[in-house]
Every structure is written in structure tokens, then in C-alpha cells.
Amino acid sequence: MRKVITYGTYDLLHTGHINLLRRAKEFGDYLIVAISSDEFNALKGKKAYYTFEQRKAILEAVRYVDEVIPEDNWEQKISDVQDHDVDVFVMGDDWEGKFDFLKDYCEVIYLPRTVGISTTKIKKDLNLRKND
């Protein structure tokens, strides 16, 4: 079985997320999604709309996702790859080159982002509409 892993916050799930998950799953038989814990988001200065448990439940309902694990720090990627016998690491191309150190442990693939949509854009659009 070929295992794939990807990382993210996955707040306000949108078509860009679904496209990434679908394309990531195409590289293997089993897709693991590591999502930032609430504590890790706080360390990064980010605040998700949904809690970790809510984001985990939403992702577990996506047909491409086989397992959801917490991401608690930047450094855990190597141990996640080793502990879960991962063959392929997938991220959006906005992170291109940042995870090349994982090539010693698995294949690393950067996928193009879906044009025109992002959680940041959605949050900005919703805030603008709230003030209309």
C-alpha cells in the first residue's frame, strides 16, 4: 500500500482544499492529513474559525481522506513520515522547496494551488460583506 501525507490548517473547507486532497490521493492508496492543532496555530499567530476537533471531523467526512492526525510543531514531519510509513509527501506549490529535506525519507511533490480561492480570501470577503 502506497501512503501519502499532506499538512495544513484546513479551516473553512473549500474547493481548493478538496482539489488538493483529491490530487494528493491520486499518488497513493491511503491519504493521511495532518492538521494544525489549536495550540500550534496559536504559536504560528493564526486563529482558525473551527476548533481542531471540528476541522478533524469535517476532514474525516471527505471521501479522499483515510486518516487525520494532529500537527503540533514544524519539526514532526520526519517522524510522521517514518512512523506512518509514508511514501509521498504532498503540499501546495506555495511551499515549493520548503520541504525538500524530506526527500531523504519519501517522495516530495508540490501541487499547483486552485486559482482564485483561499481561506484568507474567503475570510476577507466575508468580513467585507459583513460591513455592507
GROMACS .gro file of N, CA, C and O in nm, residues 10-120:
model
  444
   10TYR      N    1  -0.668   2.360   0.722
   10TYR     CA    2  -0.797   2.314   0.671
   10TYR      C    3  -0.915   2.377   0.745
   10TYR      O    4  -1.008   2.310   0.787
   11ASP      N    5  -0.909   2.508   0.759
   11ASP     CA    6  -1.018   2.585   0.818
   11ASP      C    7  -1.106   2.634   0.703
   11ASP      O    8  -1.057   2.661   0.594
   12LEU      N    9  -1.234   2.643   0.724
   12LEU     CA   10  -1.329   2.687   0.620
   12LEU      C   11  -1.305   2.609   0.491
   12LEU      O   12  -1.267   2.664   0.388
   13LEU      N   13  -1.328   2.481   0.497
   13LEU     CA   14  -1.303   2.390   0.385
   13LEU      C   15  -1.367   2.444   0.256
   13LEU      O   16  -1.483   2.483   0.256
   14HIS      N   17  -1.289   2.446   0.149
   14HIS     CA   18  -1.336   2.500   0.021
   14HIS      C   19  -1.285   2.414  -0.095
   14HIS      O   20  -1.212   2.316  -0.073
   15THR      N   21  -1.323   2.451  -0.217
   15THR     CA   22  -1.287   2.369  -0.334
   15THR      C   23  -1.137   2.356  -0.353
   15THR      O   24  -1.091   2.254  -0.403
   16GLY      N   25  -1.061   2.456  -0.314
   16GLY     CA   26  -0.915   2.444  -0.323
   16GLY      C   27  -0.864   2.330  -0.236
   16GLY      O   28  -0.777   2.253  -0.277
   17HIS      N   29  -0.919   2.320  -0.114
   17HIS     CA   30  -0.881   2.210  -0.025
   17HIS      C   31  -0.920   2.075  -0.088
   17HIS      O   32  -0.841   1.981  -0.089
   18ILE      N   33  -1.043   2.068  -0.138
   18ILE     CA   34  -1.091   1.941  -0.197
   18ILE      C   35  -1.005   1.902  -0.316
   18ILE      O   36  -0.967   1.785  -0.331
   19ASN      N   37  -0.970   1.999  -0.400
   19ASN     CA   38  -0.884   1.970  -0.516
   19ASN      C   39  -0.749   1.915  -0.470
   19ASN      O   40  -0.698   1.819  -0.527
   20LEU      N   41  -0.689   1.976  -0.367
   20LEU     CA   42  -0.561   1.929  -0.317
   20LEU      C   43  -0.572   1.788  -0.262
   20LEU      O   44  -0.490   1.700  -0.291
   21LEU      N   45  -0.676   1.763  -0.183
   21LEU     CA   46  -0.695   1.629  -0.125
   21LEU      C   47  -0.718   1.524  -0.233
   21LEU      O   48  -0.661   1.415  -0.227
   22ARG      N   49  -0.800   1.557  -0.332
   22ARG     CA   50  -0.825   1.464  -0.443
   22ARG      C   51  -0.697   1.432  -0.518
   22ARG      O   52  -0.664   1.316  -0.545
   23ARG      N   53  -0.621   1.536  -0.552
   23ARG     CA   54  -0.497   1.516  -0.627
   23ARG      C   55  -0.392   1.442  -0.543
   23ARG      O   56  -0.319   1.358  -0.594
   24ALA      N   57  -0.386   1.472  -0.413
   24ALA     CA   58  -0.292   1.402  -0.326
   24ALA      C   59  -0.324   1.253  -0.321
   24ALA      O   60  -0.234   1.169  -0.328
   25LYS      N   61  -0.451   1.221  -0.309
   25LYS     CA   62  -0.493   1.081  -0.301
   25LYS      C   63  -0.456   1.004  -0.429
   25LYS      O   64  -0.430   0.884  -0.424
   26GLU      N   65  -0.448   1.073  -0.540
   26GLU     CA   66  -0.413   1.007  -0.667
   26GLU      C   67  -0.270   0.952  -0.666
   26GLU      O   68  -0.236   0.868  -0.748
   27PHE      N   69  -0.186   0.997  -0.572
   27PHE     CA   70  -0.048   0.949  -0.564
   27PHE      C   71  -0.034   0.824  -0.479
   27PHE      O   72   0.077   0.773  -0.463
   28GLY      N   73  -0.144   0.775  -0.422
   28GLY     CA   74  -0.134   0.656  -0.338
   28GLY      C   75  -0.267   0.594  -0.309
   28GLY      O   76  -0.370   0.629  -0.368
   29ASP      N   77  -0.265   0.500  -0.214
   29ASP     CA   78  -0.384   0.426  -0.175
   29ASP      C   79  -0.444   0.476  -0.045
   29ASP      O   80  -0.560   0.448  -0.015
   30TYR      N   81  -0.366   0.548   0.034
   30TYR     CA   82  -0.407   0.585   0.169
   30TYR      C   83  -0.358   0.727   0.195
   30TYR      O   84  -0.238   0.755   0.185
   31LEU      N   85  -0.451   0.818   0.226
   31LEU     CA   86  -0.415   0.959   0.247
   31LEU      C   87  -0.428   0.998   0.394
   31LEU      O   88  -0.536   0.986   0.453
   32ILE      N   89  -0.317   1.044   0.450
   32ILE     CA   90  -0.313   1.097   0.586
   32ILE      C   91  -0.308   1.249   0.576
   32ILE      O   92  -0.227   1.305   0.501
   33VAL      N   93  -0.394   1.315   0.651
   33VAL     CA   94  -0.393   1.461   0.656
   33VAL      C   95  -0.357   1.503   0.798
   33VAL      O   96  -0.426   1.468   0.893
   34ALA      N   97  -0.247   1.575   0.809
   34ALA     CA   98  -0.205   1.629   0.939
   34ALA      C   99  -0.254   1.772   0.947
   34ALA      O  100  -0.220   1.854   0.862
   35ILE      N  101  -0.339   1.800   1.046
   35ILE     CA  102  -0.393   1.936   1.059
   35ILE      C  103  -0.338   2.003   1.184
   35ILE      O  104  -0.319   1.940   1.287
   36SER      N  105  -0.311   2.131   1.169
   36SER     CA  106  -0.254   2.210   1.279
   36SER      C  107  -0.347   2.207   1.399
   36SER      O  108  -0.467   2.235   1.388
   37SER      N  109  -0.289   2.173   1.514
   37SER     CA  110  -0.367   2.178   1.638
   37SER      C  111  -0.395   2.324   1.672
   37SER      O  112  -0.330   2.416   1.620
   38ASP      N  113  -0.491   2.347   1.760
   38ASP     CA  114  -0.522   2.483   1.802
   38ASP      C  115  -0.400   2.547   1.868
   38ASP      O  116  -0.372   2.666   1.847
   39GLU      N  117  -0.327   2.469   1.946
   39GLU     CA  118  -0.208   2.520   2.014
   39GLU      C  119  -0.098   2.558   1.914
   39GLU      O  120  -0.032   2.661   1.930
   40PHE      N  121  -0.081   2.475   1.811
   40PHE     CA  122   0.021   2.506   1.708
   40PHE      C  123  -0.020   2.630   1.630
   40PHE      O  124   0.064   2.715   1.601
   41ASN      N  125  -0.148   2.642   1.597
   41ASN     CA  126  -0.195   2.764   1.530
   41ASN      C  127  -0.165   2.887   1.614
   41ASN      O  128  -0.122   2.990   1.561
   42ALA      N  129  -0.187   2.878   1.744
   42ALA     CA  130  -0.160   2.992   1.833
   42ALA      C  131  -0.011   3.029   1.828
   42ALA      O  132   0.023   3.148   1.822
   43LEU      N  133   0.076   2.927   1.826
   43LEU     CA  134   0.221   2.954   1.816
   43LEU      C  135   0.256   3.023   1.685
   43LEU      O  136   0.349   3.104   1.680
   44LYS      N  137   0.182   2.989   1.578
   44LYS     CA  138   0.206   3.050   1.447
   44LYS      C  139   0.137   3.186   1.434
   44LYS      O  140   0.150   3.252   1.331
   45GLY      N  141   0.060   3.225   1.536
   45GLY     CA  142  -0.014   3.351   1.529
   45GLY      C  143  -0.139   3.343   1.443
   45GLY      O  144  -0.188   3.443   1.393
   46LYS      N  145  -0.190   3.222   1.423
   46LYS     CA  146  -0.310   3.200   1.342
   46LYS      C  147  -0.426   3.161   1.433
   46LYS      O  148  -0.407   3.096   1.534
   47LYS      N  149  -0.546   3.199   1.392
   47LYS     CA  150  -0.667   3.160   1.465
   47LYS      C  151  -0.764   3.101   1.363
   47LYS      O  152  -0.808   3.169   1.272
   48ALA      N  153  -0.793   2.974   1.379
   48ALA     CA  154  -0.890   2.908   1.290
   48ALA      C  155  -1.031   2.939   1.340
   48ALA      O  156  -1.054   2.957   1.459
   49TYR      N  157  -1.124   2.942   1.247
   49TYR     CA  158  -1.265   2.961   1.282
   49TYR      C  159  -1.316   2.837   1.357
   49TYR      O  160  -1.380   2.848   1.460
   50TYR      N  161  -1.283   2.720   1.302
   50TYR     CA  162  -1.324   2.594   1.364
   50TYR      C  163  -1.214   2.541   1.454
   50TYR      O  164  -1.095   2.558   1.427
   51THR      N  165  -1.252   2.472   1.562
   51THR     CA  166  -1.154   2.409   1.651
   51THR      C  167  -1.088   2.291   1.580
   51THR      O  168  -1.138   2.242   1.477
   52PHE      N  169  -0.981   2.241   1.638
   52PHE     CA  170  -0.915   2.123   1.585
   52PHE      C  171  -1.013   2.007   1.569
   52PHE      O  172  -1.019   1.944   1.464
   53GLU      N  173  -1.090   1.980   1.674
   53GLU     CA  174  -1.183   1.866   1.669
   53GLU      C  175  -1.289   1.884   1.560
   53GLU      O  176  -1.326   1.786   1.493
   54GLN      N  177  -1.336   2.005   1.538
   54GLN     CA  178  -1.434   2.030   1.432
   54GLN      C  179  -1.370   2.012   1.295
   54GLN      O  180  -1.430   1.949   1.206
   55ARG      N  181  -1.249   2.066   1.277
   55ARG     CA  182  -1.179   2.051   1.147
   55ARG      C  183  -1.148   1.905   1.120
   55ARG      O  184  -1.160   1.856   1.008
   56LYS      N  185  -1.111   1.831   1.225
   56LYS     CA  186  -1.082   1.688   1.212
   56LYS      C  187  -1.208   1.613   1.167
   56LYS      O  188  -1.203   1.531   1.075
   57ALA      N  189  -1.322   1.642   1.229
   57ALA     CA  190  -1.448   1.575   1.193
   57ALA      C  191  -1.487   1.605   1.049
   57ALA      O  192  -1.533   1.516   0.976
   58ILE      N  193  -1.470   1.729   1.007
   58ILE     CA  194  -1.503   1.768   0.869
   58ILE      C  195  -1.415   1.691   0.772
   58ILE      O  196  -1.465   1.633   0.674
   59LEU      N  197  -1.285   1.687   0.797
   59LEU     CA  198  -1.194   1.618   0.706
   59LEU      C  199  -1.218   1.467   0.704
   59LEU      O  200  -1.206   1.404   0.599
   60GLU      N  201  -1.253   1.410   0.817
   60GLU     CA  202  -1.280   1.266   0.821
   60GLU      C  203  -1.402   1.230   0.736
   60GLU      O  204  -1.415   1.115   0.694
   61ALA      N  205  -1.486   1.326   0.708
   61ALA     CA  206  -1.604   1.302   0.625
   61ALA      C  207  -1.574   1.315   0.475
   61ALA      O  208  -1.658   1.279   0.392
   62VAL      N  209  -1.455   1.362   0.440
   62VAL     CA  210  -1.416   1.376   0.299
   62VAL      C  211  -1.370   1.241   0.247
   62VAL      O  212  -1.284   1.176   0.307
   63ARG      N  213  -1.426   1.199   0.136
   63ARG     CA  214  -1.401   1.062   0.087
   63ARG      C  215  -1.256   1.033   0.050
   63ARG      O  216  -1.215   0.918   0.048
   64TYR      N  217  -1.176   1.136   0.022
   64TYR     CA  218  -1.036   1.112  -0.015
   64TYR      C  219  -0.946   1.088   0.107
   64TYR      O  220  -0.836   1.037   0.093
   65VAL      N  221  -0.993   1.126   0.224
   65VAL     CA  222  -0.912   1.123   0.346
   65VAL      C  223  -0.932   0.991   0.421
   65VAL      O  224  -1.044   0.953   0.452
   66ASP      N  225  -0.821   0.923   0.451
   66ASP     CA  226  -0.828   0.797   0.524
   66ASP      C  227  -0.797   0.813   0.673
   66ASP      O  228  -0.845   0.735   0.755
   67GLU      N  229  -0.716   0.913   0.706
   67GLU     CA  230  -0.677   0.932   0.846
   67GLU      C  231  -0.641   1.079   0.868
   67GLU      O  232  -0.580   1.142   0.782
   68VAL      N  233  -0.678   1.131   0.985
   68VAL     CA  234  -0.643   1.268   1.023
   68VAL      C  235  -0.562   1.262   1.152
   68VAL      O  236  -0.603   1.196   1.248
   69ILE      N  237  -0.446   1.327   1.151
   69ILE     CA  238  -0.361   1.333   1.269
   69ILE      C  239  -0.330   1.478   1.304
   69ILE      O  240  -0.340   1.565   1.217
   70PRO      N  241  -0.292   1.506   1.429
   70PRO     CA  242  -0.260   1.644   1.465
   70PRO      C  243  -0.117   1.682   1.424
   70PRO      O  244  -0.026   1.599   1.427
   71GLU      N  245  -0.102   1.807   1.385
   71GLU     CA  246   0.031   1.865   1.366
   71GLU      C  247   0.052   1.959   1.484
   71GLU      O  248  -0.020   2.059   1.498
   72ASP      N  249   0.150   1.928   1.568
   72ASP     CA  250   0.175   2.006   1.688
   72ASP      C  251   0.297   2.097   1.680
   72ASP      O  252   0.313   2.186   1.762
   73ASN      N  253   0.383   2.071   1.579
   73ASN     CA  254   0.503   2.155   1.562
   73ASN      C  255   0.561   2.135   1.423
   73ASN      O  256   0.528   2.038   1.354
   74TRP      N  257   0.647   2.228   1.383
   74TRP     CA  258   0.708   2.222   1.249
   74TRP      C  259   0.799   2.100   1.234
   74TRP      O  260   0.814   2.047   1.124
   75GLU      N  261   0.860   2.057   1.344
   75GLU     CA  262   0.965   1.956   1.337
   75GLU      C  263   0.915   1.812   1.324
   75GLU      O  264   0.995   1.722   1.300
   76GLN      N  265   0.786   1.788   1.337
   76GLN     CA  266   0.739   1.649   1.344
   76GLN      C  267   0.728   1.579   1.209
   76GLN      O  268   0.701   1.460   1.205
   77LYS      N  269   0.751   1.649   1.100
   77LYS     CA  270   0.726   1.589   0.968
   77LYS      C  271   0.810   1.464   0.943
   77LYS      O  272   0.759   1.365   0.892
   78ILE      N  273   0.938   1.467   0.978
   78ILE     CA  274   1.021   1.349   0.956
   78ILE      C  275   0.968   1.231   1.036
   78ILE      O  276   0.953   1.120   0.983
   79SER      N  277   0.936   1.252   1.163
   79SER     CA  278   0.886   1.141   1.244
   79SER      C  279   0.749   1.094   1.195
   79SER      O  280   0.722   0.974   1.198
   80ASP      N  281   0.664   1.186   1.147
   80ASP     CA  282   0.535   1.143   1.090
   80ASP      C  283   0.556   1.053   0.970
   80ASP      O  284   0.492   0.948   0.957
   81VAL      N  285   0.647   1.093   0.881
   81VAL     CA  286   0.676   1.013   0.761
   81VAL      C  287   0.726   0.874   0.801
   81VAL      O  288   0.681   0.773   0.747
   82GLN      N  289   0.815   0.870   0.898
   82GLN     CA  290   0.871   0.742   0.941
   82GLN      C  291   0.770   0.658   1.018
   82GLN      O  292   0.753   0.539   0.991
   83ASP      N  293   0.699   0.720   1.113
   83ASP     CA  294   0.605   0.646   1.199
   83ASP      C  295   0.485   0.591   1.122
   83ASP      O  296   0.428   0.489   1.160
   84HIS      N  297   0.447   0.660   1.014
   84HIS     CA  298   0.329   0.618   0.936
   84HIS      C  299   0.367   0.549   0.805
   84HIS      O  300   0.280   0.525   0.721
   85ASP      N  301   0.495   0.520   0.786
   85ASP     CA  302   0.544   0.453   0.664
   85ASP      C  303   0.497   0.525   0.538
   85ASP      O  304   0.444   0.464   0.444
   86VAL      N  305   0.516   0.655   0.535
   86VAL     CA  306   0.469   0.738   0.424
   86VAL      C  307   0.564   0.726   0.304
   86VAL      O  308   0.686   0.728   0.319
   87ASP      N  309   0.503   0.716   0.186
   87ASP     CA  310   0.580   0.708   0.061
   87ASP      C  311   0.588   0.842  -0.011
   87ASP      O  312   0.685   0.869  -0.081
   88VAL      N  313   0.483   0.926   0.005
   88VAL     CA  314   0.475   1.051  -0.069
   88VAL      C  315   0.427   1.164   0.022
   88VAL      O  316   0.327   1.149   0.092
   89PHE      N  317   0.499   1.275   0.019
   89PHE     CA  318   0.462   1.396   0.090
   89PHE      C  319   0.412   1.496  -0.014
   89PHE      O  320   0.481   1.521  -0.113
   90VAL      N  321   0.291   1.551   0.006
   90VAL     CA  322   0.231   1.643  -0.090
   90VAL      C  323   0.196   1.774  -0.022
   90VAL      O  324   0.137   1.774   0.087
   91MET      N  325   0.231   1.886  -0.087
   91MET     CA  326   0.193   2.019  -0.039
   91MET      C  327   0.163   2.108  -0.159
   91MET      O  328   0.204   2.079  -0.271
   92GLY      N  329   0.095   2.218  -0.132
   92GLY     CA  330   0.070   2.317  -0.236
   92GLY      C  331   0.199   2.384  -0.279
   92GLY      O  332   0.295   2.393  -0.200
   93ASP      N  333   0.203   2.430  -0.402
   93ASP     CA  334   0.328   2.486  -0.456
   93ASP      C  335   0.366   2.621  -0.396
   93ASP      O  336   0.475   2.672  -0.423
   94ASP      N  337   0.281   2.678  -0.311
   94ASP     CA  338   0.323   2.799  -0.238
   94ASP      C  339   0.431   2.764  -0.135
   94ASP      O  340   0.497   2.853  -0.083
   95TRP      N  341   0.450   2.636  -0.107
   95TRP     CA  342   0.554   2.588  -0.015
   95TRP      C  343   0.673   2.528  -0.091
   95TRP      O  344   0.760   2.466  -0.029
   96GLU      N  345   0.677   2.546  -0.222
   96GLU     CA  346   0.780   2.481  -0.304
   96GLU      C  347   0.921   2.501  -0.248
   96GLU      O  348   0.962   2.612  -0.217
   97GLY      N  349   0.992   2.389  -0.233
   97GLY     CA  350   1.129   2.389  -0.184
   97GLY      C  351   1.143   2.385  -0.033
   97GLY      O  352   1.248   2.344   0.018
   98LYS      N  353   1.040   2.420   0.040
   98LYS     CA  354   1.050   2.431   0.186
   98LYS      C  355   1.058   2.295   0.256
   98LYS      O  356   1.103   2.286   0.369
   99PHE      N  357   1.013   2.190   0.187
   99PHE     CA  358   1.014   2.058   0.249
   99PHE      C  359   1.101   1.958   0.173
   99PHE      O  360   1.086   1.838   0.188
  100ASP      N  361   1.193   2.010   0.095
  100ASP     CA  362   1.281   1.923   0.018
  100ASP      C  363   1.368   1.834   0.107
  100ASP      O  364   1.415   1.729   0.064
  101PHE      N  365   1.388   1.874   0.234
  101PHE     CA  366   1.466   1.791   0.328
  101PHE      C  367   1.400   1.655   0.349
  101PHE      O  368   1.466   1.559   0.389
  102LEU      N  369   1.271   1.643   0.317
  102LEU     CA  370   1.201   1.515   0.332
  102LEU      C  371   1.233   1.417   0.220
  102LEU      O  372   1.199   1.299   0.229
  103LYS      N  373   1.301   1.464   0.114
  103LYS     CA  374   1.336   1.376   0.001
  103LYS      C  375   1.426   1.262   0.044
  103LYS      O  376   1.436   1.161  -0.026
  104ASP      N  377   1.492   1.276   0.160
  104ASP     CA  378   1.573   1.166   0.213
  104ASP      C  379   1.487   1.054   0.269
  104ASP      O  380   1.536   0.945   0.296
  105TYR      N  381   1.358   1.081   0.289
  105TYR     CA  382   1.267   0.987   0.355
  105TYR      C  383   1.152   0.939   0.267
  105TYR      O  384   1.096   0.833   0.291
  106CYS      N  385   1.113   1.023   0.169
  106CYS     CA  386   1.000   0.989   0.082
  106CYS      C  387   1.002   1.080  -0.040
  106CYS      O  388   1.082   1.174  -0.048
  107GLU      N  389   0.913   1.053  -0.133
  107GLU     CA  390   0.897   1.140  -0.249
  107GLU      C  391   0.826   1.269  -0.204
  107GLU      O  392   0.736   1.264  -0.121
  108VAL      N  393   0.868   1.383  -0.257
  108VAL     CA  394   0.809   1.512  -0.223
  108VAL      C  395   0.750   1.574  -0.349
  108VAL      O  396   0.819   1.588  -0.449
  109ILE      N  397   0.620   1.609  -0.341
  109ILE     CA  398   0.550   1.665  -0.457
  109ILE      C  399   0.481   1.794  -0.415
  109ILE      O  400   0.413   1.799  -0.313
  110TYR      N  401   0.498   1.898  -0.497
  110TYR     CA  402   0.430   2.025  -0.475
  110TYR      C  403   0.326   2.042  -0.586
  110TYR      O  404   0.361   2.039  -0.704
  111LEU      N  405   0.201   2.058  -0.547
  111LEU     CA  406   0.092   2.070  -0.643
  111LEU      C  407   0.048   2.215  -0.659
  111LEU      O  408   0.047   2.291  -0.561
  112PRO      N  409   0.009   2.253  -0.782
  112PRO     CA  410  -0.041   2.390  -0.802
  112PRO      C  411  -0.167   2.415  -0.721
  112PRO      O  412  -0.252   2.326  -0.708
  113ARG      N  413  -0.176   2.535  -0.667
  113ARG     CA  414  -0.295   2.573  -0.591
  113ARG      C  415  -0.411   2.600  -0.686
  113ARG      O  416  -0.391   2.632  -0.803
  114THR      N  417  -0.533   2.587  -0.635
  114THR     CA  418  -0.651   2.622  -0.713
  114THR      C  419  -0.658   2.774  -0.723
  114THR      O  420  -0.657   2.844  -0.620
  115VAL      N  421  -0.663   2.824  -0.844
  115VAL     CA  422  -0.662   2.969  -0.868
  115VAL      C  423  -0.792   3.032  -0.819
  115VAL      O  424  -0.900   2.978  -0.840
  116GLY      N  425  -0.779   3.146  -0.753
  116GLY     CA  426  -0.895   3.227  -0.719
  116GLY      C  427  -0.962   3.197  -0.587
  116GLY      O  428  -1.063   3.260  -0.554
  117ILE      N  429  -0.909   3.100  -0.510
  117ILE     CA  430  -0.973   3.069  -0.382
  117ILE      C  431  -0.867   3.038  -0.277
  117ILE      O  432  -0.766   2.973  -0.306
  118SER      N  433  -0.892   3.088  -0.158
  118SER     CA  434  -0.808   3.057  -0.042
  118SER      C  435  -0.889   3.090   0.083
  118SER      O  436  -0.985   3.168   0.077
  119THR      N  437  -0.850   3.031   0.194
  119THR     CA  438  -0.919   3.062   0.319
  119THR      C  439  -0.903   3.210   0.353
  119THR      O  440  -0.997   3.274   0.398
  120THR      N  441  -0.785   3.264   0.329
  120THR     CA  442  -0.760   3.407   0.355
  120THR      C  443  -0.856   3.493   0.274
  120THR      O  444  -0.915   3.588   0.326
   0.00000   0.00000   0.00000
